[in-house]
Amino acid sequence: MRTKILRLSLLLALGCADKPETPAGQAAVPAPSGPTPQDAHAFVNQVDQEMRKVIVAASKAEWEKSTNITDATEQAAAKANEAVMGFTSKAIRDSVKFKDVAGLAEADARSIDLLRRSATLPAPDDAKKREELANLAAKMEGLYGKGKSCKGKVCRDLGQLSDVLATSRKEPELREAWEGWHEVGKDIRPLYTRYVELANEGARTIGYDDLGQLWRSRYDMPPEAFKAEADRLWNQVKPLYEQLHCHVRAKLVETYGKDTVSENGPMPVHLLGNMWAQEWQSLYPMLEPYKGQPSLDVTAALKAQKYDEKRMVKLGEAFFTSLGLPELPATFWERSMFQKPKDREAVCHASAWDVDYNNDLRIKMCIKTNMEDLTTIHHELGHNYYFSQYYTEPMLFQDGAHDGFHEAIGDAIALSITPSYMKQVGLLKEVADNDKAMINQLMQDALGKVAFLPFGKLIDEWRWQVFAGEIKPDQYNKAWWDMREKTQGIAAPSERGEQYFDPGAKYHIPANVPYTRYFLAAVLQYQFHRAMCKISGHEGPLHTCSIYGNKEAGAKLKQMLALGAKKPWPDALETLTGERQMDASAIIDYYEPLMAWLSEQNKDRQCGWSKDS
């Protein structure tokens, strides 16, 4: 129905329904041969109105589904997303006629460009296929959200299995927990195969070769250039990752023995403390460089001071307000999901929302009282504060400069959660000011942030090859593990044949969430941090800087956030940093002391890995 309304509105806007008559006896003026800038402006305005209707409806349905997983909420979300896909696909096709119109207003040209690359999951033209695609997307996310590993009558969900990986050091227990969760991919696999076919068909209807090409086209540069850009950034930081990998592997060999961990090969995925081995912070007690230094983990302090989930979120909010940003609206506290519901299934994967696209800010998260979740809260609030600065803009501008920007904001703030900041807010009693404590701090940080870099890059590289047909359905799992071993230096704990679908055990794949944004965010957060520290007048090593309470840095940050997607990302980047190119050298700057320490530890070791080692 909305497609019909849009078409009628466009006819009116383009002057096809209320055309003035030519006065008698006067020669008719030839009509323009094509659409005009005025036509384009009317089109953009109409798209904004209709887009708001369908996207807000879908956002509400998605919130209901994510916080209460039932067949009914899955179906409602699928129906709402089907409407979005249908609207977006048609609007994109309609926008093609304005692509080369001369004299477009800057905002209209930007809007049309953003519209063309806005769809994460474009729909086929065929209504039945569009419905099928929407149902597949809802079903896959539902299977993930309801996933459990059962042994007899005892079932464990992802959170419980993740706790085993984070705390146990018994290889059989770790293997059982890892393999138990990865069973979830089996039922997702056939759905994903069909999803790829339909998603690619949808991408072709709006002028792209496949869905991966569409995703790579969203960065204000040609898709081929973006691929090269990602490689350039990875190569800037790869030497640091390789040194960290080498040291972690040596410690795993000491703990589990050479029969379990190869001295020169990839590391077993289930021994790294995280379900996907995307970060290794749970291994910190094993890897702590200097024992006896004051602990940087404030989990015990949070529990001792009786922090509950809301108080933790309040602490995160206080950091943003110290920079001059506003308090969160009252509705945030009324409508957010801070705990896992006891009476229904919900997706615990943390996420931030502006459900109505009008400052209706919320987070959805099953918060635990620990330092990891405190950091995650800062990340999610970064999204919320980005939303809050651009929600008055047209719908197409209500987004980050690119998706990596959105993910980087909260993480850049989290880099200011330094020991001195923790002491300032009463979570640390003392701050050790010595080189040993510094190396400990950087090691703990690197196990999260540096360890993540290749994982953040390879998720979408696997999908790009799947969408392009370079990886066939009968090679999904093999290609997944080949890529993880090559890029990340990680191996499966057991033979993983094509009866499994291990990519499907990572939320973002069944949920159709592009992942390169997290890799870019892992780079940008340090670049943002370095820039804000410079603005604040910080002197000394980058890792010691906290911008907490600095209104000048906050004002610059706010200026960038307010741009939303209105300008190409180099313009937004320049607003805060004075630079127009993404630069991973800030990561090297931040971890420079740790890099020197790792190089010394690894001097007699054979670093690197190969599949056959």
XYZ file of C-alpha atoms in Angstrom:
613
model
C 0.000 0.000 0.000
C 2.797 2.422 0.867
C 4.396 1.782 -2.526
C 1.183 2.947 -4.176
C 1.003 6.031 -1.980
C 4.586 6.873 -2.816
C 3.951 6.512 -6.534
C 0.884 8.772 -6.385
C 2.708 11.346 -4.281
C 5.551 11.377 -6.747
C 3.186 11.937 -9.625
C 1.820 14.947 -7.807
C 5.241 16.223 -6.817
C 6.576 15.877 -10.345
C 3.745 17.985 -11.768
C 1.784 15.257 -13.503
C -1.566 15.895 -11.797
C -1.976 19.645 -11.448
C -0.372 20.995 -14.619
C -1.188 24.664 -15.422
C -2.935 25.241 -18.736
C -1.315 27.173 -21.599
C -3.179 30.474 -22.189
C -5.162 30.535 -25.445
C -3.212 31.790 -28.429
C 0.189 31.331 -26.738
C 2.704 28.802 -27.983
C 3.304 25.937 -25.597
C 6.715 25.890 -23.933
C 8.420 22.535 -24.487
C 8.524 20.449 -21.323
C 11.947 19.689 -19.898
C 13.471 16.582 -21.456
C 14.143 15.012 -18.069
C 13.742 15.523 -14.339
C 14.808 18.835 -12.859
C 16.538 19.744 -9.575
C 13.113 20.763 -8.273
C 11.778 17.306 -9.103
C 14.696 15.739 -7.255
C 14.058 17.913 -4.205
C 10.385 16.892 -4.147
C 11.400 13.252 -4.483
C 13.833 13.479 -1.566
C 11.206 15.094 0.668
C 8.620 12.462 -0.200
C 11.063 9.622 0.407
C 11.895 11.074 3.819
C 8.226 11.099 4.845
C 7.487 7.582 3.639
C 10.785 6.169 4.889
C 10.052 7.430 8.388
C 6.723 5.573 8.442
C 8.033 2.184 7.375
C 11.331 2.307 9.260
C 9.781 3.392 12.557
C 7.177 0.625 12.213
C 9.944 -1.909 11.578
C 12.038 -0.559 14.448
C 9.127 -0.995 16.860
C 8.512 -4.531 15.619
C 12.216 -5.374 15.901
C 12.317 -4.089 19.476
C 9.319 -6.234 20.398
C 10.866 -9.287 18.750
C 14.293 -8.783 20.323
C 12.886 -8.344 23.833
C 10.198 -11.044 23.524
C 10.989 -13.798 21.029
C 7.802 -15.579 19.982
C 6.395 -16.837 16.701
C 4.033 -13.870 16.693
C 6.733 -11.229 17.231
C 8.979 -12.904 14.653
C 6.142 -12.804 12.115
C 5.320 -9.184 12.923
C 8.966 -8.170 12.524
C 9.215 -10.090 9.263
C 6.117 -8.320 7.918
C 7.417 -4.894 8.953
C 10.839 -5.573 7.457
C 9.216 -6.813 4.273
C 7.539 -3.403 3.989
C 10.908 -1.683 4.491
C 12.566 -3.865 1.872
C 9.788 -3.261 -0.615
C 9.753 0.488 -0.030
C 13.530 0.840 -0.098
C 13.993 -1.224 -3.245
C 11.395 0.804 -5.119
C 12.697 4.137 -3.820
C 16.210 3.198 -4.893
C 15.030 2.257 -8.367
C 13.052 5.506 -8.602
C 16.118 7.496 -7.526
C 18.153 6.352 -10.533
C 16.514 8.944 -12.777
C 17.980 11.724 -10.619
C 21.521 10.386 -10.420
C 22.953 12.559 -13.207
C 20.676 15.604 -12.974
C 22.802 18.748 -13.144
C 22.465 21.485 -10.539
C 21.177 19.387 -7.647
C 21.281 21.007 -4.240
C 24.103 19.516 -2.171
C 21.727 17.979 0.384
C 19.559 16.425 -2.335
C 22.568 14.951 -4.148
C 23.840 13.509 -0.865
C 20.395 12.100 -0.016
C 20.041 10.346 -3.368
C 23.532 8.892 -3.068
C 22.850 7.622 0.465
C 19.505 6.176 -0.618
C 21.150 4.146 -3.394
C 23.435 2.426 -0.905
C 21.152 2.400 2.127
C 19.722 -1.101 1.942
C 21.458 -3.712 4.083
C 19.103 -6.376 2.749
C 17.536 -5.257 -0.556
C 14.497 -7.218 -1.626
C 13.739 -8.942 -4.916
C 10.976 -7.415 -7.030
C 8.801 -10.499 -6.665
C 6.453 -10.041 -3.678
C 6.564 -13.716 -2.687
C 10.359 -13.738 -2.700
C 10.391 -10.521 -0.709
C 8.144 -12.127 1.908
C 10.328 -15.232 1.922
C 13.477 -13.179 2.480
C 11.915 -11.257 5.376
C 10.770 -14.513 6.990
C 14.202 -16.076 6.558
C 15.884 -13.117 8.226
C 13.500 -13.230 11.201
C 13.763 -17.010 11.508
C 17.574 -17.046 11.495
C 17.832 -14.416 14.219
C 15.171 -16.232 16.223
C 17.052 -19.545 16.009
C 20.173 -17.785 17.242
C 18.378 -15.999 20.075
C 16.705 -19.205 21.294
C 19.832 -21.345 20.853
C 20.826 -23.691 23.695
C 23.112 -26.649 24.230
C 21.320 -29.490 25.975
C 22.690 -32.596 27.676
C 19.788 -34.680 28.870
C 17.376 -32.321 30.602
C 20.068 -29.767 31.400
C 20.277 -26.938 28.851
C 22.714 -24.021 28.779
C 22.309 -20.823 26.790
C 25.028 -18.717 25.173
C 25.665 -16.701 28.327
C 26.201 -19.812 30.445
C 28.421 -21.469 27.836
C 30.428 -18.272 27.458
C 31.000 -18.230 31.221
C 32.565 -21.684 30.955
C 34.965 -20.502 28.257
C 35.864 -17.418 30.277
C 36.522 -19.184 33.587
C 37.461 -22.824 33.056
C 40.951 -23.955 32.090
C 40.005 -27.618 31.663
C 40.311 -28.482 27.976
C 37.454 -31.068 27.886
C 35.030 -28.594 29.512
C 36.066 -25.855 27.094
C 35.678 -28.121 24.083
C 32.228 -29.287 25.205
C 30.998 -25.706 25.731
C 32.394 -24.501 22.409
C 31.036 -27.425 20.404
C 27.704 -27.249 22.227
C 27.041 -23.665 21.183
C 28.212 -24.225 17.610
C 25.432 -26.771 17.092
C 23.172 -23.722 16.652
C 24.548 -23.204 13.142
C 23.197 -26.492 11.795
C 19.573 -25.340 11.572
C 20.606 -21.911 10.307
C 22.692 -23.267 7.413
C 19.916 -24.162 4.912
C 18.144 -20.897 5.645
C 21.348 -18.956 5.063
C 21.957 -20.617 1.704
C 18.556 -19.491 0.459
C 18.993 -16.071 2.054
C 22.180 -15.519 0.004
C 20.310 -16.310 -3.229
C 17.443 -13.928 -2.467
C 19.651 -11.160 -1.051
C 21.831 -11.212 -4.160
C 18.733 -11.062 -6.354
C 17.619 -8.015 -4.392
C 21.033 -6.374 -4.795
C 20.927 -6.900 -8.555
C 17.533 -5.188 -8.789
C 19.155 -1.943 -7.573
C 22.238 -2.131 -9.764
C 24.846 -4.113 -7.804
C 26.497 -7.388 -8.764
C 25.855 -8.903 -5.343
C 25.133 -7.928 -1.745
C 28.816 -7.709 -0.830
C 29.460 -5.130 -3.527
C 26.562 -3.061 -2.151
C 27.989 -3.213 1.376
C 31.437 -2.129 0.158
C 29.898 0.794 -1.724
C 28.867 2.601 1.443
C 32.165 4.320 2.199
C 32.280 7.271 -0.205
C 34.709 5.402 -2.466
C 34.460 2.654 -5.117
C 33.965 -0.856 -3.655
C 37.327 -2.063 -5.001
C 39.077 0.896 -3.366
C 37.411 0.134 -0.040
C 38.708 -3.426 -0.064
C 42.228 -2.081 -0.591
C 41.676 0.483 2.186
C 40.772 -2.263 4.665
C 43.922 -4.154 3.693
C 46.030 -1.005 4.139
C 44.713 -0.434 7.651
C 45.247 -4.082 8.621
C 48.830 -4.026 7.385
C 49.523 -1.007 9.616
C 48.695 -3.035 12.729
C 49.498 -6.616 11.686
C 53.038 -6.603 13.215
C 51.570 -5.779 16.651
C 48.971 -8.565 16.345
C 51.624 -11.088 15.313
C 53.736 -10.272 18.375
C 50.709 -10.616 20.675
C 49.688 -13.918 19.023
C 53.200 -15.294 19.430
C 53.306 -14.550 23.152
C 49.778 -15.830 23.874
C 50.468 -19.072 22.020
C 53.654 -19.659 24.043
C 51.677 -19.292 27.274
C 49.002 -21.696 26.021
C 51.703 -24.245 25.251
C 52.984 -23.875 28.819
C 49.463 -24.355 30.204
C 48.082 -27.136 27.990
C 51.180 -28.791 26.542
C 52.529 -29.289 23.037
C 50.086 -32.126 22.342
C 47.173 -29.682 22.619
C 48.729 -26.468 21.309
C 51.226 -26.372 18.438
C 54.328 -24.310 19.152
C 54.356 -22.873 15.630
C 50.802 -23.288 14.321
C 47.397 -21.683 14.840
C 45.917 -21.585 18.353
C 42.872 -23.752 19.239
C 39.838 -21.496 19.252
C 38.258 -22.949 22.408
C 41.254 -22.147 24.625
C 41.139 -18.371 24.159
C 38.434 -17.495 26.668
C 35.760 -16.272 24.258
C 33.193 -18.187 22.209
C 34.548 -16.782 18.940
C 38.127 -16.039 20.064
C 37.454 -12.465 19.023
C 39.019 -11.162 22.207
C 41.231 -12.884 24.755
C 40.840 -10.819 27.912
C 39.666 -13.782 29.985
C 43.198 -15.161 29.664
C 44.710 -12.144 31.398
C 45.420 -13.968 34.703
C 47.526 -16.450 32.718
C 49.249 -13.689 30.736
C 49.700 -10.991 33.376
C 53.228 -9.708 32.716
C 54.061 -8.630 36.259
C 52.370 -10.319 39.204
C 51.664 -8.331 42.322
C 50.736 -5.076 40.628
C 47.402 -3.475 41.607
C 44.566 -5.051 39.626
C 43.040 -2.951 36.878
C 39.860 -5.045 36.800
C 37.228 -3.202 38.845
C 34.727 -6.082 38.838
C 35.323 -6.736 42.532
C 34.921 -3.042 43.343
C 31.671 -2.838 41.376
C 30.269 -5.760 43.334
C 31.599 -4.535 46.689
C 30.002 -1.144 46.118
C 26.747 -2.868 45.146
C 26.541 -1.533 41.611
C 23.437 -2.869 39.912
C 22.738 -2.607 36.198
C 21.131 0.855 36.333
C 23.859 2.317 38.468
C 26.447 1.027 35.974
C 24.565 2.728 33.152
C 24.375 5.925 35.240
C 28.164 5.840 35.571
C 28.472 5.591 31.791
C 26.035 8.470 31.320
C 28.081 10.591 33.727
C 31.124 10.357 31.486
C 29.218 11.785 28.519
C 27.615 14.549 30.570
C 31.068 15.497 31.917
C 31.959 16.397 28.315
C 28.996 18.769 28.036
C 26.532 16.339 26.427
C 22.960 16.174 27.796
C 21.519 13.665 30.242
C 19.654 10.733 28.719
C 15.878 11.306 28.463
C 13.617 9.925 31.177
C 12.110 7.490 28.670
C 15.527 5.821 28.312
C 15.292 4.557 31.889
C 11.662 3.518 31.490
C 11.942 1.651 28.176
C 15.404 0.049 28.085
C 16.013 -3.648 28.800
C 18.840 -3.894 31.344
C 18.335 -7.506 32.479
C 17.402 -10.767 30.840
C 13.633 -11.192 31.283
C 12.651 -14.090 33.547
C 9.343 -14.772 31.805
C 10.331 -14.822 28.116
C 13.104 -15.334 25.592
C 15.081 -12.281 24.506
C 18.221 -11.498 22.527
C 20.852 -10.610 25.125
C 23.322 -9.349 22.527
C 23.878 -5.723 23.555
C 22.458 -3.075 21.235
C 21.470 0.609 21.260
C 18.254 1.994 19.791
C 16.357 5.118 18.867
C 13.145 3.200 18.303
C 11.003 6.083 17.035
C 13.896 8.025 15.448
C 12.974 11.010 17.609
C 15.336 10.666 20.593
C 13.512 7.554 21.850
C 16.843 6.253 23.171
C 17.164 2.763 24.680
C 19.655 -0.023 25.207
C 18.942 -3.746 25.179
C 21.440 -5.705 27.248
C 21.579 -8.434 29.880
C 23.977 -6.548 32.149
C 26.303 -8.375 34.500
C 28.192 -6.560 37.242
C 31.681 -6.718 35.801
C 34.230 -4.533 34.071
C 33.559 -6.042 30.652
C 29.916 -5.003 30.744
C 30.838 -1.569 32.114
C 32.973 -1.054 29.004
C 30.159 -2.378 26.796
C 27.759 0.104 28.383
C 30.041 2.973 27.339
C 30.091 1.529 23.819
C 26.299 1.336 23.577
C 25.820 4.804 25.058
C 28.159 6.086 22.350
C 25.514 5.006 19.836
C 22.771 6.647 21.886
C 24.601 9.957 22.102
C 25.260 9.867 18.364
C 21.508 9.352 17.823
C 20.742 12.228 20.169
C 22.808 14.720 18.183
C 21.262 14.119 14.739
C 17.691 12.922 15.359
C 16.225 16.185 14.000
C 17.800 15.559 10.586
C 15.994 13.909 7.645
C 15.936 10.122 7.858
C 18.736 9.531 5.362
C 21.069 11.732 7.411
C 20.204 9.948 10.682
C 23.264 7.724 10.606
C 26.978 7.858 11.248
C 29.388 9.378 8.745
C 29.991 5.727 7.948
C 29.055 2.726 10.057
C 32.534 2.475 11.594
C 32.054 5.933 13.090
C 28.999 4.785 14.987
C 30.819 1.845 16.528
C 33.918 3.912 17.365
C 32.367 6.680 19.475
C 31.655 4.734 22.646
C 34.882 2.772 22.352
C 36.872 5.998 22.016
C 35.258 7.185 25.242
C 36.071 3.833 26.858
C 39.774 4.430 26.136
C 39.502 7.223 28.687
C 38.494 4.704 31.374
C 42.043 4.824 32.672
C 43.250 3.869 36.166
C 43.299 7.560 37.083
C 39.668 7.891 35.972
C 38.700 4.780 37.935
C 40.280 6.302 41.026
C 38.466 9.566 40.376
C 35.059 7.813 40.401
C 35.952 5.685 43.411
C 36.443 2.270 41.789
C 40.207 2.099 42.392
C 41.877 3.040 45.665
C 45.320 3.615 44.208
C 46.982 4.057 40.833
C 50.379 2.454 40.417
C 52.680 4.820 38.573
C 55.396 2.498 37.265
C 56.419 0.714 34.065
C 55.289 -2.700 35.288
C 51.750 -1.541 36.011
C 51.699 0.228 32.633
C 52.631 -2.969 30.751
C 49.973 -4.881 32.681
C 47.354 -2.304 31.688
C 48.346 -2.354 28.019
C 48.366 -6.154 27.938
C 44.844 -6.284 29.320
C 43.666 -3.742 26.762
C 45.457 -5.428 23.846
C 43.899 -8.803 24.645
C 40.581 -7.157 23.859
C 41.269 -4.573 21.184
C 44.350 -5.812 19.274
C 43.239 -9.458 19.351
C 39.974 -8.383 17.736
C 41.429 -6.728 14.632
C 41.777 -9.696 12.231
C 38.463 -11.178 13.387
C 36.746 -7.857 12.727
C 38.151 -7.858 9.218
C 37.546 -11.460 8.171
C 33.826 -11.824 9.006
C 32.746 -9.727 6.037
C 35.573 -10.922 3.813
C 34.081 -14.400 4.174
C 30.615 -13.029 3.391
C 31.845 -10.976 0.432
C 33.202 -14.164 -1.132
C 29.982 -16.038 -0.328
C 27.835 -13.319 -1.912
C 30.115 -13.193 -4.966
C 29.829 -16.964 -5.454
C 33.555 -17.476 -4.846
C 32.653 -19.616 -1.820
C 29.975 -22.186 -2.713
C 27.419 -23.527 -0.209
C 29.229 -26.867 0.004
C 32.400 -24.991 1.065
C 30.956 -22.633 3.679
C 32.588 -24.186 6.724
C 35.889 -25.143 5.096
C 36.349 -21.622 3.734
C 35.464 -20.174 7.136
C 38.181 -22.107 8.928
C 40.724 -21.652 6.145
C 40.233 -17.901 6.443
C 40.404 -17.898 10.227
C 43.617 -19.899 10.191
C 45.222 -17.704 7.541
C 44.211 -14.301 8.914
C 43.717 -14.854 12.638
C 46.011 -17.807 13.363
C 43.106 -19.702 14.969
C 42.032 -23.333 14.422
C 38.941 -25.372 15.291
C 39.232 -27.818 18.212
C 37.987 -30.732 16.111
C 37.125 -31.665 12.543
C 34.399 -29.311 11.315
C 32.765 -30.733 8.217
C 30.045 -29.209 6.080
C 27.321 -30.618 8.326
C 28.192 -27.659 10.556
C 27.737 -23.955 9.899
C 30.124 -22.335 12.333
C 29.740 -18.807 10.886
C 26.092 -19.017 11.952
C 27.165 -19.272 15.595
C 28.172 -15.591 15.439
C 25.155 -13.289 15.890
C 25.949 -10.835 13.103
C 25.765 -13.461 10.361
C 22.231 -14.811 10.952
C 21.144 -11.268 11.926
C 22.498 -9.828 8.642
C 24.603 -7.156 10.354
C 27.624 -6.005 8.301
C 30.763 -6.457 10.396
C 33.529 -4.417 8.764
C 32.166 -1.489 10.778
C 33.694 -3.050 13.900
C 37.117 -3.367 12.275
C 36.960 0.258 11.159
C 35.760 1.266 14.618
C 38.713 -0.546 16.183
C 40.947 1.741 14.107
C 38.951 4.961 14.400
C 38.513 4.850 18.165
C 42.253 5.305 18.655
C 42.394 8.023 16.011
C 39.486 9.819 17.737
C 41.125 9.320 21.134
C 44.459 10.698 19.966
C 42.718 13.758 18.500
C 40.585 14.443 21.598
C 43.604 14.033 23.870
C 45.449 16.598 21.771
C 42.479 18.990 21.978
C 42.355 18.544 25.753
C 46.036 19.461 26.051
C 47.170 16.053 27.300
C 50.900 15.576 27.648
C 52.530 12.179 28.020
C 51.916 8.678 26.626
C 48.640 8.278 24.761
C 47.449 5.371 26.907
C 47.499 7.563 30.045
C 45.069 10.142 28.649
C 41.493 10.536 29.904
C 39.288 13.292 28.497
C 36.803 12.916 31.369
C 35.452 16.350 32.236
C 37.039 18.146 29.271
C 34.368 20.357 27.706
C 36.630 21.466 24.827
C 37.106 17.903 23.599
C 33.392 17.293 24.172
C 32.450 20.290 22.034
C 34.536 19.031 19.112
C 33.068 15.562 19.494
C 29.554 16.984 19.580
C 30.258 18.983 16.416
C 31.212 15.802 14.563
C 28.269 13.812 15.932
C 25.793 16.481 14.841
C 26.801 16.006 11.194
C 25.350 12.500 11.155
C 25.612 11.294 7.569
C 25.032 14.753 6.103
C 28.628 15.007 4.837
C 31.045 12.401 3.407
C 33.009 10.726 6.181
C 36.341 12.479 5.418
C 34.600 15.771 6.247
C 33.313 14.393 9.549
C 36.708 12.901 10.379
C 38.392 16.221 9.684
C 35.942 18.028 11.985
C 37.281 16.151 15.006
C 40.805 15.092 14.031
C 41.953 17.538 11.349
C 42.704 14.471 9.167
C 40.904 13.155 6.090
C 42.266 9.596 6.006
C 41.656 6.755 8.454
C 44.925 6.015 10.220
C 45.762 2.956 12.318
C 49.078 4.447 13.456
C 47.297 5.699 16.593
C 47.028 2.029 17.667
C 50.777 1.646 17.337
C 51.267 4.889 19.297
C 48.973 3.677 22.072
C 50.632 0.264 22.461
C 54.234 1.280 21.773
C 55.540 0.210 25.227
C 53.774 -3.162 24.971
C 55.141 -3.777 21.482
C 58.687 -3.330 22.784
C 57.967 -5.666 25.725
C 56.431 -8.359 23.468
C 59.343 -8.202 21.054
C 61.710 -8.881 23.948
C 59.627 -11.832 25.181
C 59.433 -13.315 21.679
C 63.089 -12.871 20.688
C 63.894 -16.617 20.909
C 60.487 -17.837 19.657
C 59.345 -18.698 16.158
C 56.427 -16.350 15.511
C 53.829 -16.607 12.777
C 51.775 -19.697 11.994
C 50.868 -22.035 9.215
C 47.977 -24.419 8.843
C 50.215 -27.465 8.676
C 52.495 -26.555 11.599
